[in-house]
Amino acid sequence: GQQVQQSPTSLVLQEGENAELQCNFSTSLNSMQWFYQRPGGSLVSVFYNPSGTKQSGRLTSTTVIKERRSSLHISSSQITDSGTYLCAMVQNSNNRIFFGDGTQLVVKP
Amino acid sequence: EAAVTQSPRSKVAVTGGKVTLSCHQTNNHDYMYWYRQDTGHGLRLIHYSYVADSTEKGDIPDGYKASRPSQENFSLILELASLSQTAVYFCASSGLGGSQNTLYFGAGTRLSVL
């Protein structure tokens, strides 16, 4: 089965609304990373968050290792936030990295 | 600033032909990876390497070979390209341990096999 499950698959927001993206993983891990991808673009790291809560501007990531989940909260969404958000988990035992299928976010004016 | 450079950025290949995708990193990272992304999906690991002159199979290695001649360079080789290999390919690098696990991606190579 898939190691990393993301939800929702897609999300449409009005500008200014908040978003909560979820990532659940099936095995133990040592770290979690969130990426942002523009349509047709490369992936840019948003957060490297092995545990706890990290904030950067309007983005907040919370990882709870014991519950095998991580979330990405986007507050006051903007049109430029549109794109795909992917989470990836790292198994430190072998540095293998597993990706979820992503959440496609569309923010409308 | 960590840098991963892929070439070519796009490629049209014929079925049965040989395709080589190249990746160069200036991050001094030990780990390098090749992923493919299909429309609307996440990334799947093809091959990776943690040291020069050695490569490891990822989750979908069939139909692909990899070569790591130096720490900086990592190539993906399709000996006999097939239609099913049409996808976007991403190269990435990372260090080892802690925040060095952070992945840095190249811009991607869009491959179309006709």
Coordinates of C-alpha atoms in Angstrom, one line a residue:
Chain A
G1 CA 0.0 0.0 0.0
Q2 CA 1.0 3.6 -0.4
Q3 CA 3.2 4.9 2.4
V4 CA 2.0 8.5 2.3
Q5 CA -1.6 9.5 2.0
Q6 CA -2.6 13.2 1.4
S7 CA -6.0 14.8 1.7
P8 CA -7.9 16.4 0.3
T9 CA -6.9 15.5 -3.3
S10 CA -8.0 19.0 -4.5
L11 CA -9.3 22.1 -2.8
V12 CA -10.9 25.3 -4.2
L13 CA -10.9 28.4 -2.0
Q14 CA -12.0 32.0 -2.2
E15 CA -9.2 34.4 -1.7
G16 CA -8.8 35.1 2.0
E17 CA -10.0 31.7 3.2
N18 CA -7.9 29.3 5.2
A19 CA -6.8 25.9 4.1
E20 CA -5.7 22.8 6.0
L21 CA -3.8 20.1 4.1
Q22 CA -3.2 16.7 5.7
C23 CA -0.6 14.1 5.3
N24 CA -0.7 10.6 6.9
F25 CA 2.0 8.0 6.8
S26 CA 1.8 4.3 7.3
T27 CA 5.3 3.6 8.7
S28 CA 7.6 5.1 11.2
L29 CA 9.7 7.9 9.9
N30 CA 12.2 10.4 11.1
S31 CA 11.3 13.6 9.2
M32 CA 8.6 15.1 7.0
Q33 CA 9.0 17.7 4.3
W34 CA 6.4 19.8 2.5
F35 CA 6.9 21.0 -1.1
Y36 CA 5.1 23.4 -3.3
Q37 CA 4.8 22.9 -7.1
R38 CA 3.5 25.4 -9.6
P39 CA 1.8 23.9 -12.7
G40 CA 4.5 22.6 -14.9
G41 CA 7.1 23.7 -12.5
S42 CA 9.7 22.3 -10.2
L43 CA 9.3 21.5 -6.5
V44 CA 10.3 24.0 -3.9
S45 CA 10.7 23.1 -0.3
V46 CA 8.2 24.8 2.0
F47 CA 9.0 23.2 5.3
Y48 CA 11.4 20.6 6.6
N49 CA 9.6 19.6 9.8
P50 CA 10.5 16.4 11.6
S51 CA 8.3 17.2 14.6
G52 CA 6.4 19.9 16.3
T53 CA 5.2 23.2 14.8
K54 CA 6.9 25.5 12.4
Q55 CA 5.6 28.8 11.0
S56 CA 6.7 30.9 8.0
G57 CA 4.6 33.9 7.2
R58 CA 1.1 32.6 6.5
L59 CA 2.1 29.0 6.4
T60 CA 2.2 26.7 9.5
S61 CA 3.3 23.1 9.5
T62 CA 2.6 20.7 12.4
T63 CA 4.0 17.2 12.6
V64 CA 3.0 14.6 15.2
I65 CA 5.3 11.6 14.9
K66 CA 3.4 9.4 17.3
E67 CA 0.2 9.9 15.4
R68 CA 1.9 9.5 12.0
R69 CA 0.6 12.7 10.6
S70 CA 1.6 16.2 9.4
S71 CA -0.5 19.1 8.4
L72 CA 0.1 22.3 6.4
H73 CA -2.1 25.3 7.3
I74 CA -2.4 28.2 4.9
S75 CA -4.0 31.3 6.4
S76 CA -5.6 34.2 4.4
S77 CA -5.0 32.4 1.1
Q78 CA -3.9 34.3 -2.0
I79 CA -4.3 33.6 -5.7
T80 CA -0.5 33.0 -5.9
D81 CA -0.9 30.2 -3.4
S82 CA -2.5 28.1 -6.2
G83 CA -0.6 25.0 -7.1
T84 CA 0.1 21.5 -5.8
Y85 CA 1.4 20.8 -2.3
L86 CA 3.2 17.5 -1.8
C87 CA 4.4 16.0 1.4
A88 CA 7.3 13.6 1.6
M89 CA 8.5 11.5 4.5
V90 CA 12.0 10.4 5.1
Q91 CA 13.1 7.1 6.6
N92 CA 16.3 7.9 8.2
S93 CA 17.3 4.2 8.4
N94 CA 18.0 4.3 4.6
N95 CA 17.3 7.9 3.5
R96 CA 14.4 6.6 1.4
I97 CA 11.9 9.3 0.7
F98 CA 8.2 8.6 0.0
F99 CA 5.9 11.2 -1.6
G100 CA 2.1 11.6 -1.4
D101 CA 0.1 12.3 -4.5
G102 CA -0.4 15.9 -3.6
T103 CA -3.2 18.4 -2.9
Q104 CA -4.1 20.6 -5.9
L105 CA -5.1 24.0 -4.5
V106 CA -6.9 26.6 -6.5
V107 CA -7.5 30.0 -5.0
K108 CA -10.1 32.1 -6.8
P109 CA -10.5 35.9 -6.6
Chain B
E1 CA 22.0 28.4 -2.6
A2 CA 21.7 24.7 -3.3
A3 CA 21.6 24.0 -7.0
V4 CA 20.5 21.1 -9.1
T5 CA 20.7 21.4 -12.9
Q6 CA 19.0 19.1 -15.3
S7 CA 19.5 18.7 -19.1
P8 CA 17.8 18.7 -21.4
R9 CA 14.7 20.6 -20.2
S10 CA 12.6 18.8 -22.7
K11 CA 13.0 15.9 -25.1
V12 CA 11.1 14.2 -27.8
A13 CA 12.2 10.6 -28.4
V14 CA 11.1 7.8 -30.7
T15 CA 10.0 4.5 -29.4
G16 CA 12.9 2.1 -29.1
G17 CA 15.5 4.9 -29.1
K18 CA 18.0 5.6 -26.4
V19 CA 17.5 8.6 -24.1
T20 CA 20.0 10.0 -21.5
L21 CA 18.9 12.6 -19.0
S22 CA 21.6 14.4 -17.1
C23 CA 21.7 15.9 -13.6
H24 CA 24.4 18.0 -12.0
Q25 CA 24.5 19.3 -8.4
T26 CA 26.7 21.8 -6.7
N27 CA 25.5 21.1 -3.2
N28 CA 28.2 18.7 -2.2
H29 CA 25.4 16.2 -1.4
D30 CA 26.0 12.5 -1.1
Y31 CA 22.5 11.5 -2.2
M32 CA 21.0 11.9 -5.6
Y33 CA 17.7 10.7 -6.9
W34 CA 15.7 10.3 -10.1
Y35 CA 11.9 10.6 -9.9
R36 CA 9.2 10.6 -12.5
Q37 CA 5.9 12.4 -12.2
D38 CA 2.9 11.6 -14.2
T39 CA 0.1 14.1 -14.8
G40 CA -1.9 14.7 -11.6
H41 CA 0.3 12.4 -9.5
G42 CA 3.0 12.5 -7.0
L43 CA 6.6 11.5 -7.5
R44 CA 7.8 7.9 -7.9
L45 CA 11.4 7.0 -7.2
I46 CA 13.3 5.3 -10.1
H47 CA 16.9 5.1 -9.0
Y48 CA 19.0 6.8 -6.4
S49 CA 22.7 6.9 -5.3
Y50 CA 24.5 7.6 -2.1
V51 CA 28.0 7.5 -3.4
A52 CA 29.8 7.9 -6.7
D53 CA 30.1 4.7 -8.9
S54 CA 27.1 3.1 -7.1
T55 CA 23.4 3.2 -7.8
E56 CA 20.4 1.7 -6.1
K57 CA 17.0 0.7 -7.5
G58 CA 14.0 2.7 -6.4
D59 CA 10.4 1.7 -6.6
I60 CA 10.0 1.6 -10.4
P61 CA 13.4 0.8 -11.9
D62 CA 12.3 -1.4 -14.8
G63 CA 13.2 0.1 -18.1
Y64 CA 15.7 2.5 -16.6
K65 CA 19.4 2.5 -15.8
A66 CA 21.3 5.0 -13.8
S67 CA 24.9 6.1 -13.7
R68 CA 26.8 8.1 -11.0
P69 CA 30.3 8.8 -12.4
S70 CA 31.1 11.4 -9.8
Q71 CA 29.5 13.0 -6.7
E72 CA 28.2 15.9 -8.8
N73 CA 26.7 14.0 -11.7
F74 CA 23.9 11.5 -12.0
S75 CA 22.4 10.3 -15.2
L76 CA 19.2 8.4 -16.1
I77 CA 19.3 6.2 -19.1
L78 CA 16.4 4.7 -21.1
E79 CA 18.0 2.1 -23.4
L80 CA 14.8 1.4 -25.3
A81 CA 12.3 4.2 -24.8
S82 CA 8.6 3.3 -24.7
L83 CA 5.4 5.2 -24.8
S84 CA 4.7 4.5 -21.2
Q85 CA 7.9 6.4 -20.2
T86 CA 6.4 9.7 -21.3
A87 CA 6.5 11.8 -18.1
V88 CA 8.3 14.6 -16.4
Y89 CA 11.5 13.5 -14.7
F90 CA 13.0 15.3 -11.7
C91 CA 16.5 14.9 -10.3
A92 CA 17.1 15.8 -6.6
S93 CA 19.9 15.8 -4.1
S94 CA 20.1 15.7 -0.4
G95 CA 22.7 15.4 2.4
L96 CA 22.5 12.9 5.2
G97 CA 21.0 13.3 8.6
G98 CA 18.8 15.9 10.2
S99 CA 17.9 18.9 8.2
Q100 CA 20.4 17.8 5.6
N101 CA 17.7 15.4 4.5
T102 CA 16.1 18.4 2.8
L103 CA 15.6 17.6 -0.9
Y104 CA 16.6 20.1 -3.6
F105 CA 15.1 19.5 -7.0
G106 CA 16.1 20.4 -10.5
A107 CA 13.7 22.1 -12.8
G108 CA 12.6 18.8 -14.5
T109 CA 12.8 17.3 -17.9
R110 CA 9.7 16.8 -19.9
L111 CA 10.1 13.7 -22.0
S112 CA 7.7 12.7 -24.8
V113 CA 8.1 9.3 -26.4
L114 CA 6.4 9.0 -29.7

